[in-house]
mmCIF file of C-alpha atoms in Angstrom:
data_model
loop_
_atom_site.group_PDB
_atom_site.id
_atom_site.type_symbol
_atom_site.label_atom_id
_atom_site.label_comp_id
_atom_site.label_asym_id
_atom_site.label_seq_id
_atom_site.Cartn_x
_atom_site.Cartn_y
_atom_site.Cartn_z
ATOM 1 C CA MET P 1 127.889 127.066 106.588
ATOM 2 C CA ALA P 2 129.046 125.773 103.203
ATOM 3 C CA THR P 3 126.362 124.131 101.074
ATOM 4 C CA LYS P 4 126.961 120.560 99.916
ATOM 5 C CA THR P 5 126.327 119.458 96.344
ATOM 6 C CA TRP P 6 124.568 116.143 95.818
ATOM 7 C CA LYS P 7 125.673 114.575 92.531
ATOM 8 C CA ILE P 8 123.425 111.755 91.380
ATOM 9 C CA GLU P 9 125.033 109.440 88.830
ATOM 10 C CA LYS P 10 122.318 106.733 88.635
ATOM 11 C CA ASP P 11 118.695 106.319 89.706
ATOM 12 C CA LEU P 12 117.803 107.531 93.206
ATOM 13 C CA CYS P 13 115.499 105.584 95.509
ATOM 14 C CA ARG P 14 113.108 108.145 97.009
ATOM 15 C CA CYS P 15 112.490 105.865 100.020
ATOM 16 C CA CYS P 16 116.069 105.209 101.241
ATOM 17 C CA HIS P 17 118.229 107.502 99.015
ATOM 18 C CA ALA P 18 120.222 104.592 97.613
ATOM 19 C CA GLU P 19 121.645 104.933 94.095
ATOM 20 C CA GLY P 20 121.539 102.291 91.396
ATOM 21 C CA THR P 21 119.380 100.934 88.600
ATOM 22 C CA PHE P 22 115.868 100.934 90.069
ATOM 23 C CA ASP P 23 112.196 100.756 89.026
ATOM 24 C CA ASN P 24 110.063 103.820 88.338
ATOM 25 C CA LEU P 25 107.459 104.549 91.007
ATOM 26 C CA ALA P 26 104.649 105.222 88.528
ATOM 27 C CA GLU P 27 105.272 102.403 86.035
ATOM 28 C CA PRO P 28 103.178 99.254 86.608
ATOM 29 C CA ARG P 29 105.131 96.072 87.371
ATOM 30 C CA THR P 30 104.000 92.448 87.505
ATOM 31 C CA PHE P 31 104.767 90.314 90.576
ATOM 32 C CA LEU P 32 103.251 86.828 90.971
ATOM 33 C CA GLU P 33 100.784 87.545 88.160
ATOM 34 C CA LYS P 34 99.622 90.702 89.959
ATOM 35 C CA GLU P 35 100.145 94.238 88.742
ATOM 36 C CA GLU P 36 101.807 96.644 91.176
ATOM 37 C CA VAL P 37 102.203 100.428 91.006
ATOM 38 C CA TYR P 38 104.496 101.455 93.835
ATOM 39 C CA SER P 39 103.326 105.077 94.038
ATOM 40 C CA ASP P 40 99.731 103.821 94.503
ATOM 41 C CA MET P 41 100.864 101.279 97.119
ATOM 42 C CA LEU P 42 102.614 104.012 99.118
ATOM 43 C CA ARG P 43 99.511 106.177 98.944
ATOM 44 C CA GLU P 44 96.993 103.445 99.859
ATOM 45 C CA CYS P 45 99.014 101.598 102.510
ATOM 46 C CA LEU P 46 101.115 104.297 104.176
ATOM 47 C CA ASP P 47 99.211 107.441 103.119
ATOM 48 C CA LEU P 48 102.385 108.835 101.542
ATOM 49 C CA ASP P 49 102.286 110.800 98.304
ATOM 50 C CA ILE P 50 105.682 111.169 96.628
ATOM 51 C CA PRO P 51 105.414 113.642 93.723
ATOM 52 C CA PRO P 52 107.959 113.760 90.890
ATOM 53 C CA VAL P 53 110.064 116.889 90.533
ATOM 54 C CA PRO P 54 109.994 118.851 87.277
ATOM 55 C CA GLY P 55 112.998 119.213 85.030
ATOM 56 C CA GLU P 56 115.855 116.919 84.091
ATOM 57 C CA LEU P 57 115.852 115.262 87.543
ATOM 58 C CA CYS P 58 112.324 113.929 87.005
ATOM 59 C CA ALA P 59 113.195 110.501 85.608
ATOM 60 C CA ILE P 60 116.263 109.615 87.706
ATOM 61 C CA THR P 61 114.811 110.719 91.058
ATOM 62 C CA TYR P 62 111.398 109.051 90.794
ATOM 63 C CA SER P 63 112.409 105.433 91.434
ATOM 64 C CA ILE P 64 112.491 102.821 94.210
ATOM 65 C CA CYS P 65 115.033 100.083 94.995
ATOM 66 C CA ASN P 66 114.329 96.346 95.381
ATOM 67 C CA ALA P 67 114.835 96.359 99.166
ATOM 68 C CA CYS P 68 112.229 99.075 99.659
ATOM 69 C CA ILE P 69 109.876 97.292 97.251
ATOM 70 C CA THR P 70 110.066 94.159 99.428
ATOM 71 C CA ARG P 71 109.344 96.119 102.609
ATOM 72 C CA LEU P 72 106.485 97.984 100.948
ATOM 73 C CA ARG P 73 105.002 94.728 99.659
ATOM 74 C CA ASP P 74 105.195 93.195 103.162
ATOM 75 C CA ALA P 75 103.481 96.257 104.653
ATOM 76 C CA CYS P 76 100.654 96.034 102.132
ATOM 77 C CA ASN P 77 100.208 92.300 102.775
ATOM 78 C CA PHE P 78 100.202 92.835 106.554
ATOM 79 C CA LYS P 79 97.616 95.606 106.276
ATOM 80 C CA LYS P 80 95.387 93.372 104.156
ATOM 81 C CA GLN P 81 95.821 90.502 106.659
ATOM 82 C CA VAL P 82 94.761 92.697 109.593
ATOM 83 C CA GLN P 83 91.769 94.048 107.677
ATOM 84 C CA ASP P 84 90.598 90.548 106.679
ATOM 85 C CA CYS P 85 91.011 89.158 110.207
ATOM 86 C CA GLU P 86 89.224 92.101 111.795
ATOM 87 C CA GLN P 87 86.357 91.852 109.336
ATOM 88 C CA ARG P 88 85.949 88.111 110.010
ATOM 89 C CA PHE P 89 86.141 88.624 113.793
ATOM 90 C CA MET P 90 83.474 91.339 113.825
ATOM 91 C CA THR P 91 81.218 89.266 111.564
ATOM 92 C CA LEU P 92 81.380 86.282 113.951
ATOM 93 C CA TYR P 93 81.024 88.566 116.976
ATOM 94 C CA TYR P 94 77.803 90.166 115.802
ATOM 95 C CA LYS P 95 76.421 86.723 114.927
ATOM 96 C CA ASN P 96 77.175 85.515 118.514
ATOM 97 C CA ALA P 97 79.363 82.814 117.003
ATOM 98 C CA ILE P 98 82.256 83.390 119.430
ATOM 99 C CA GLN P 99 82.032 81.717 122.880
ATOM 100 C CA GLY P 100 84.438 81.392 125.799
ATOM 101 C CA LEU P 101 85.162 78.249 127.878
ATOM 102 C CA ASN P 102 83.779 78.152 131.475
ATOM 103 C CA THR P 103 86.403 77.515 134.181
ATOM 104 C CA GLU P 104 85.701 74.309 136.143
ATOM 105 C CA THR P 105 85.857 74.229 139.979
ATOM 106 C CA VAL P 106 88.801 72.132 141.228
ATOM 107 C CA VAL P 107 87.949 69.981 144.308
ATOM 108 C CA LYS P 108 90.876 68.840 146.424
ATOM 109 C CA GLU P 109 91.122 65.176 147.433
ATOM 110 C CA GLU P 110 90.234 64.264 151.026
ATOM 111 C CA LEU P 111 93.023 63.548 153.477
ATOM 112 C CA GLU P 112 92.787 60.071 154.999
ATOM 113 C CA VAL P 113 94.856 59.009 158.030
ATOM 114 C CA SER P 114 94.767 55.444 159.339
ATOM 115 C CA ILE P 115 96.222 54.255 162.650
ATOM 116 C CA ASP P 116 96.943 50.600 163.210
ATOM 117 C CA ASP P 117 96.397 48.729 166.514
ATOM 118 C CA ASN P 118 100.068 48.020 167.036
ATOM 119 C CA HIS P 119 100.791 51.710 167.745
ATOM 120 C CA SER P 120 100.992 52.807 171.343
ATOM 121 C CA ASP P 121 99.540 55.939 172.838
ATOM 122 C CA ASP P 122 102.915 57.626 172.679
ATOM 123 C CA ASP P 123 103.219 56.808 168.978
ATOM 124 C CA ILE P 124 99.790 58.269 168.375
ATOM 125 C CA GLU P 125 100.760 61.476 170.135
ATOM 126 C CA THR P 126 103.945 61.586 168.038
ATOM 127 C CA ILE P 127 101.864 61.342 164.851
ATOM 128 C CA VAL P 128 99.680 64.180 166.039
ATOM 129 C CA LEU P 129 102.680 66.384 166.878
ATOM 130 C CA LYS P 130 104.284 65.644 163.535
ATOM 131 C CA LYS P 131 101.098 66.627 161.790
ATOM 132 C CA GLU P 132 101.039 69.905 163.703
ATOM 133 C CA GLU P 133 104.655 70.646 162.800
ATOM 134 C CA ASP P 134 103.904 70.106 159.116
ATOM 135 C CA ASP P 135 100.988 72.486 159.344
ATOM 136 C CA ASP P 136 103.214 75.232 160.766
ATOM 137 C CA ASP P 137 104.858 75.577 157.358
ATOM 138 C CA ASP P 138 101.582 76.740 155.818
ATOM 139 C CA SER P 139 100.729 80.379 155.374
ATOM 140 C CA PHE P 140 99.217 82.455 158.132
ATOM 141 C CA MET P 141 95.824 82.497 156.534
ATOM 142 C CA ASP P 142 95.697 78.695 156.265
ATOM 143 C CA ARG P 143 96.989 78.127 159.793
ATOM 144 C CA ASP P 144 93.725 78.870 161.617
ATOM 145 C CA ASP P 145 91.719 76.539 159.439
ATOM 146 C CA ASP P 146 94.249 73.725 159.919
ATOM 147 C CA ASP P 147 94.184 74.108 163.723
ATOM 148 C CA ASP P 148 90.443 73.739 163.775
ATOM 149 C CA ASP P 149 90.648 70.691 161.600
ATOM 150 C CA MET P 150 93.247 69.152 163.887
ATOM 151 C CA SER P 151 90.955 69.381 166.867
ATOM 152 C CA GLU P 152 88.248 67.555 165.011
ATOM 153 C CA ASP P 153 90.165 65.165 162.788
ATOM 154 C CA PHE P 154 92.741 63.946 165.316
ATOM 155 C CA ALA P 155 90.670 63.501 168.496
ATOM 156 C CA ILE P 156 92.486 60.514 170.106
ATOM 157 C CA THR P 157 91.011 58.214 172.775
ATOM 158 C CA LYS P 158 92.804 55.821 175.104
ATOM 159 C CA LYS P 159 91.358 52.812 173.332
ATOM 160 C CA PRO P 160 91.815 53.501 169.636
ATOM 161 C CA THR P 161 89.791 51.513 167.225
ATOM 162 C CA THR P 162 91.253 49.499 164.457
ATOM 163 C CA SER P 163 91.202 52.424 162.030
ATOM 164 C CA MET P 164 90.324 56.062 162.382
ATOM 165 C CA LYS P 165 89.589 58.318 159.429
ATOM 166 C CA THR P 166 89.451 62.022 159.350
ATOM 167 C CA ARG P 167 86.109 63.587 158.923
ATOM 168 C CA SER P 168 85.634 64.402 155.280
ATOM 169 C CA LYS P 169 85.147 68.008 154.456
ATOM 170 C CA PRO P 170 81.886 68.817 152.772
ATOM 171 C CA LYS P 171 82.308 68.964 149.058
ATOM 172 C CA ALA P 172 82.107 72.421 147.643
ATOM 173 C CA LYS P 173 79.129 72.773 145.413
ATOM 174 C CA PRO P 174 80.194 73.680 141.899
ATOM 175 C CA LYS P 175 79.209 77.180 141.047
ATOM 176 C CA ALA P 176 76.690 77.576 138.343
ATOM 177 C CA PRO P 177 78.159 79.024 135.181
ATOM 178 C CA PRO P 178 77.431 82.713 134.852
ATOM 179 C CA VAL P 179 74.496 83.471 132.662
ATOM 180 C CA LYS P 180 75.603 85.348 129.623
ATOM 181 C CA LYS P 181 73.456 88.256 128.744
ATOM 182 C CA GLU P 182 72.954 88.303 125.067
ATOM 183 C CA LYS P 183 73.822 91.667 123.678
ATOM 184 C CA PRO P 184 71.259 93.019 121.287
ATOM 185 C CA GLN P 185 72.569 92.797 117.796
ATOM 186 C CA PRO P 186 73.182 96.219 116.341
ATOM 187 C CA GLN P 187 70.649 96.999 113.717
ATOM 188 C CA PRO P 188 72.081 98.060 110.387
ATOM 189 C CA LYS P 189 71.998 101.772 109.979
ATOM 190 C CA LYS P 190 69.685 103.028 107.355
ATOM 191 C CA LYS P 191 71.433 104.759 104.572
ATOM 192 C CA ALA P 192 70.553 108.383 104.583
ATOM 193 C CA GLU P 193 68.889 109.349 101.375
ATOM 194 C CA PRO P 194 70.864 111.989 99.517
ATOM 195 C CA LYS P 195 69.318 115.372 99.784
ATOM 196 C CA PRO P 196 68.304 116.927 96.512
ATOM 197 C CA VAL P 197 70.995 119.278 95.320
ATOM 198 C CA LYS P 198 69.805 122.799 94.902
ATOM 199 C CA GLU P 199 70.462 124.124 91.473
ATOM 200 C CA LYS P 200 72.669 127.169 91.538
ATOM 201 C CA LYS P 201 71.278 129.751 89.204
ATOM 202 C CA GLY P 202 73.995 132.047 87.971
ATOM 203 C CA LYS P 203 73.797 135.501 86.546
ATOM 204 C CA TYR P 204 73.017 134.161 83.071
ATOM 205 C CA ALA P 205 70.523 131.441 84.052
ATOM 206 C CA GLU P 206 68.075 132.502 81.340
ATOM 207 C CA ALA P 207 70.658 131.921 78.618
ATOM 208 C CA TYR P 208 71.062 128.143 79.097
ATOM 209 C CA THR P 209 68.961 125.001 79.466
ATOM 210 C CA LEU P 210 69.852 122.585 82.256
ATOM 211 C CA ARG P 211 69.811 118.915 81.215
ATOM 212 C CA LYS P 212 69.925 115.937 83.572
ATOM 213 C CA LEU P 213 71.791 112.891 82.239
ATOM 214 C CA ALA P 214 71.203 109.240 83.089
ATOM 215 C CA ASP P 215 74.364 109.029 85.214
ATOM 216 C CA GLY P 216 73.187 111.882 87.464
ATOM 217 C CA SER P 217 75.414 114.584 85.998
ATOM 218 C CA SER P 218 74.207 117.857 84.515
ATOM 219 C CA GLN P 219 74.815 119.710 81.301
ATOM 220 C CA PHE P 220 74.378 123.365 80.466
ATOM 221 C CA ALA P 221 73.129 123.837 76.901
ATOM 222 C CA CYS P 222 73.443 127.292 75.406
ATOM 223 C CA LYS P 223 70.192 128.645 73.929
ATOM 224 C CA HIS P 224 72.024 130.792 71.377
ATOM 225 C CA CYS P 225 74.149 128.054 69.811
ATOM 226 C CA ALA P 226 74.753 124.290 69.966
ATOM 227 C CA GLY P 227 77.278 124.573 72.778
ATOM 228 C CA VAL P 228 76.965 122.160 75.715
ATOM 229 C CA PHE P 229 79.064 122.562 78.892
ATOM 230 C CA ARG P 230 79.671 120.466 81.986
ATOM 231 C CA THR P 231 79.728 123.275 84.563
ATOM 232 C CA ASN P 232 78.079 126.627 85.041
ATOM 233 C CA ASN P 233 81.481 128.355 85.070
ATOM 234 C CA CYS P 234 82.366 126.959 81.645
ATOM 235 C CA PHE P 235 79.057 128.154 80.243
ATOM 236 C CA THR P 236 79.482 131.604 81.787
ATOM 237 C CA GLN P 237 82.920 131.961 80.221
ATOM 238 C CA HIS P 238 81.512 130.858 76.839
ATOM 239 C CA TYR P 239 78.534 133.220 77.029
ATOM 240 C CA LYS P 240 80.645 136.233 77.976
ATOM 241 C CA GLN P 241 83.324 135.772 75.346
ATOM 242 C CA VAL P 242 81.244 134.436 72.427
ATOM 243 C CA HIS P 243 77.835 136.090 72.708
ATOM 244 C CA LEU P 244 78.524 139.183 74.821
ATOM 245 C CA LYS P 245 81.903 139.749 73.143
ATOM 246 C CA GLU P 246 83.584 140.390 76.498
ATOM 247 C CA ARG P 247 87.295 139.815 76.418
ATOM 248 C CA PRO P 248 89.117 138.086 79.319
ATOM 249 C CA ARG P 249 90.513 140.373 81.982
ATOM 250 C CA LEU P 250 94.020 141.525 81.210
ATOM 251 C CA ARG P 251 96.894 141.423 83.663
ATOM 252 C CA ALA P 252 99.514 144.153 83.725
ATOM 253 C CA CYS P 253 103.196 143.358 83.396
ATOM 254 C CA HIS P 254 105.277 144.742 86.278
ATOM 255 C CA LEU P 255 108.228 145.391 83.973
ATOM 256 C CA CYS P 256 106.419 147.292 81.201
ATOM 257 C CA ASP P 257 103.048 148.870 80.393
ATOM 258 C CA VAL P 258 101.713 145.941 78.350
ATOM 259 C CA LYS P 259 98.573 144.114 79.534
ATOM 260 C CA VAL P 260 98.026 140.496 78.498
ATOM 261 C CA PRO P 261 95.588 137.705 79.451
ATOM 262 C CA GLY P 262 96.617 135.453 82.317
ATOM 263 C CA TYR P 263 97.389 132.470 80.091
ATOM 264 C CA MET P 264 99.746 134.625 77.976
ATOM 265 C CA ARG P 265 101.593 136.297 80.842
ATOM 266 C CA ALA P 266 104.349 133.644 81.121
ATOM 267 C CA PHE P 267 105.117 133.865 77.408
ATOM 268 C CA HIS P 268 105.195 137.679 77.574
ATOM 269 C CA MET P 269 107.678 137.568 80.462
ATOM 270 C CA GLU P 270 110.108 135.697 78.208
ATOM 271 C CA GLN P 271 110.641 138.968 76.355
ATOM 272 C CA HIS P 272 112.092 140.344 79.600
ATOM 273 C CA GLY P 273 114.405 137.354 80.075
ATOM 274 C CA LEU P 274 112.206 135.328 82.445
ATOM 275 C CA PRO P 275 111.695 131.809 80.977
ATOM 276 C CA ALA P 276 108.242 130.298 80.949
ATOM 277 C CA PRO P 277 107.589 127.002 82.816
ATOM 278 C CA THR P 278 109.261 124.368 80.617
ATOM 279 C CA CYS P 279 109.394 120.560 80.604
ATOM 280 C CA GLY P 280 112.994 119.424 81.050
ATOM 281 C CA SER P 281 112.438 116.254 79.012
ATOM 282 C CA CYS P 282 110.865 117.563 75.796
ATOM 283 C CA GLY P 283 111.274 121.336 76.103
ATOM 284 C CA LYS P 284 107.559 122.116 75.806
ATOM 285 C CA LYS P 285 106.491 125.413 77.401
ATOM 286 C CA PHE P 286 103.409 126.057 79.502
ATOM 287 C CA ALA P 287 101.545 128.979 80.989
ATOM 288 C CA TYR P 288 101.523 127.689 84.585
ATOM 289 C CA PRO P 289 103.926 125.473 86.615
ATOM 290 C CA HIS P 290 101.229 122.951 87.558
ATOM 291 C CA GLN P 291 100.725 122.211 83.862
ATOM 292 C CA VAL P 292 104.375 121.108 83.610
ATOM 293 C CA LEU P 293 103.932 118.606 86.444
ATOM 294 C CA ARG P 294 100.721 117.220 84.935
ATOM 295 C CA HIS P 295 102.385 116.961 81.505
ATOM 296 C CA GLN P 296 105.337 114.989 82.908
ATOM 297 C CA LYS P 297 103.107 112.590 84.858
ATOM 298 C CA ILE P 298 100.979 111.811 81.820
ATOM 299 C CA TYR P 299 103.356 111.870 78.846
ATOM 300 C CA HIS P 300 106.756 110.988 80.333
ATOM 301 C CA MET P 301 105.856 108.674 83.222
ATOM 302 C CA GLY P 302 102.639 107.191 81.875
ATOM 303 C CA GLU P 303 100.689 107.795 85.068
ATOM 304 C CA LYS P 304 97.049 106.770 84.540
ATOM 305 C CA ASN P 305 94.959 106.566 87.704
ATOM 306 C CA PHE P 306 91.438 106.512 86.246
ATOM 307 C CA PRO P 307 90.404 102.981 85.092
ATOM 308 C CA CYS P 308 87.250 102.171 83.145
ATOM 309 C CA ASN P 309 84.971 99.744 85.023
ATOM 310 C CA THR P 310 83.767 98.157 81.779
ATOM 311 C CA CYS P 311 86.885 97.496 79.698
ATOM 312 C CA HIS P 312 89.561 98.236 82.378
ATOM 313 C CA LEU P 313 91.414 100.743 80.218
ATOM 314 C CA LYS P 314 93.203 103.449 82.214
ATOM 315 C CA PHE P 315 93.200 107.158 81.535
ATOM 316 C CA ALA P 316 95.230 110.112 82.714
ATOM 317 C CA SER P 317 92.311 112.323 83.777
ATOM 318 C CA ASN P 318 88.742 111.982 84.930
ATOM 319 C CA HIS P 319 87.593 114.053 81.957
ATOM 320 C CA ALA P 320 89.200 111.602 79.521
ATOM 321 C CA LEU P 321 87.568 108.698 81.389
ATOM 322 C CA LYS P 322 84.091 110.271 81.181
ATOM 323 C CA TYR P 323 84.644 110.941 77.495
ATOM 324 C CA HIS P 324 85.616 107.295 76.931
ATOM 325 C CA GLU P 325 82.657 105.914 78.928
ATOM 326 C CA ARG P 326 80.283 107.294 76.320
ATOM 327 C CA THR P 327 81.424 104.531 73.977
ATOM 328 C CA HIS P 328 79.870 101.976 76.348
ATOM 329 C CA SER P 329 76.589 103.889 76.679
ATOM 330 C CA SER P 330 73.704 104.243 74.259
ATOM 331 C CA HIS P 331 72.913 107.707 75.589
ATOM 332 C CA LYS P 332 73.270 110.498 73.009
ATOM 333 C CA PRO P 333 73.072 113.879 74.736
ATOM 334 C CA PHE P 334 73.668 116.139 71.713
ATOM 335 C CA GLY P 335 70.477 116.732 69.729
ATOM 336 C CA CYS P 336 70.001 118.575 66.457
ATOM 337 C CA GLU P 337 67.571 121.516 66.548
ATOM 338 C CA TYR P 338 66.499 121.002 62.922
ATOM 339 C CA CYS P 339 65.802 117.267 62.596
ATOM 340 C CA LYS P 340 65.934 116.120 66.265
ATOM 341 C CA LYS P 341 68.651 113.621 65.443
ATOM 342 C CA CYS P 342 70.898 112.847 68.426
ATOM 343 C CA PHE P 343 74.637 112.275 68.568
ATOM 344 C CA ARG P 344 77.055 110.924 71.118
ATOM 345 C CA TRP P 345 79.770 113.502 70.403
ATOM 346 C CA LYS P 346 79.589 117.271 70.191
ATOM 347 C CA LYS P 347 81.877 117.323 67.169
ATOM 348 C CA SER P 348 79.508 115.025 65.280
ATOM 349 C CA LEU P 349 76.616 117.386 66.015
ATOM 350 C CA LYS P 350 78.540 120.396 64.678
ATOM 351 C CA THR P 351 79.351 118.559 61.455
ATOM 352 C CA HIS P 352 75.711 117.512 61.093
ATOM 353 C CA VAL P 353 74.409 121.082 61.597
ATOM 354 C CA MET P 354 76.639 122.247 58.718
ATOM 355 C CA ILE P 355 74.564 120.037 56.398
ATOM 356 C CA HIS P 356 71.397 121.977 57.347
ATOM 357 C CA LEU P 357 73.181 125.324 57.021
ATOM 358 C CA GLY P 358 74.852 124.425 53.733
ATOM 359 C CA VAL P 359 78.348 125.121 55.020
ATOM 360 C CA LYS P 360 80.907 123.278 52.865
ATOM 361 C CA ASN P 361 84.426 124.042 54.006
ATOM 362 C CA HIS P 362 86.231 121.154 52.275
ATOM 363 C CA GLN P 363 86.824 121.892 48.575
ATOM 364 C CA CYS P 364 88.419 119.715 45.921
ATOM 365 C CA SER P 365 91.521 121.357 44.433
ATOM 366 C CA ILE P 366 90.926 119.726 41.040
ATOM 367 C CA CYS P 367 87.244 120.234 40.206
ATOM 368 C CA LYS P 368 86.390 122.757 42.929
ATOM 369 C CA ALA P 369 83.592 120.583 44.317
ATOM 370 C CA ALA P 370 82.825 121.384 47.977
ATOM 371 C CA PHE P 371 81.817 119.026 50.771
ATOM 372 C CA VAL P 372 80.745 119.280 54.397
ATOM 373 C CA GLN P 373 82.974 116.531 55.754
ATOM 374 C CA GLN P 374 86.626 115.874 55.025
ATOM 375 C CA SER P 375 85.876 112.161 54.681
ATOM 376 C CA SER P 376 83.466 112.977 51.844
ATOM 377 C CA LEU P 377 86.205 114.943 50.089
ATOM 378 C CA LYS P 378 88.647 112.021 50.385
ATOM 379 C CA TYR P 379 86.041 109.628 48.995
ATOM 380 C CA HIS P 380 85.401 112.037 46.088
ATOM 381 C CA ILE P 381 89.102 112.247 45.206
ATOM 382 C CA THR P 382 89.463 108.463 45.336
ATOM 383 C CA LYS P 383 86.529 107.877 42.975
ATOM 384 C CA LYS P 384 86.643 110.886 40.625
ATOM 385 C CA HIS P 385 90.343 111.712 40.483
ATOM 386 C CA PRO P 386 92.320 108.519 41.022
ATOM 387 C CA GLY P 387 96.014 109.072 40.427
ATOM 388 C CA GLU P 388 95.613 112.800 39.854
ATOM 389 C CA HIS P 389 96.306 113.911 43.399
#
């Protein structure tokens, strides 16, 4: 079977495969003063995740047409309508605020037959026969009841009175409305208290100090240096490579005898003619294919799915969000071992420790004066050597 080639000249709608000038799925758009991100709407409403493809097809194949946008917007609005209605219904139901109407008993009117004096006996018999013929048209189940009624209602004497009325049927007593049994209202479930998380002690548990932060997260502080790490794995990697001087495990190349670390393997394979994972938009190379996809989502499509609850800024990763949230907090987790001064950022602590150790890496090229911070060197040049640099 011959393969067909699909040539895309314009943007491609990933929902209906139409071609034209469309909107990007990840770029936020404003509709009726409301911001919409179509990739998020597909994920939240229809549970569909449409990933972009790497390479030069990334930009032109990650779009959606106006017709599909309208249908997607209607689906989201309908889902929200159903959720709101169901929530309101269940709220009223549990409050016993919903009641049904009782059906009323319908009582038929009584049949009244009057016979005047000017009718003869034959006429009376004719009326009775006519009544019986009319009753024959009724159903079989009603026929027996009507015959019994005829014997009682139309009993005719030789000397009829001025008027004769049928005996009225006893009125059916209305049935009492059924007593509704009130259902016991469901008691709200008690929230189960979170079980205390057991601390996992690794192989090098004696080499770090575990710190508990105000937001519930943990930090692993190295006892041999000022390093602080978010996970036990990060600390273990630091302790092995920095303090134990253990190098990362090398991976052998299947085309030669060279062994390289895992993060360098893709770049080594380029020497054998196998290209490393590369971004088709900017040409940047990466060690792993998943890094290319993450790079394109963040830098080329502007995808930011982690908003700050305080200032509503959006970030590309959860790590960047946590880093930003420190600006809204007064907590300073990095403390100096010499003067007990605390800092919000790890980089600030490292610069501060250099003051105690007397490390001055920034030197003036004119007078050879050395400083701890680069900002101090710039201030020195501005004041002492204006116009000389």
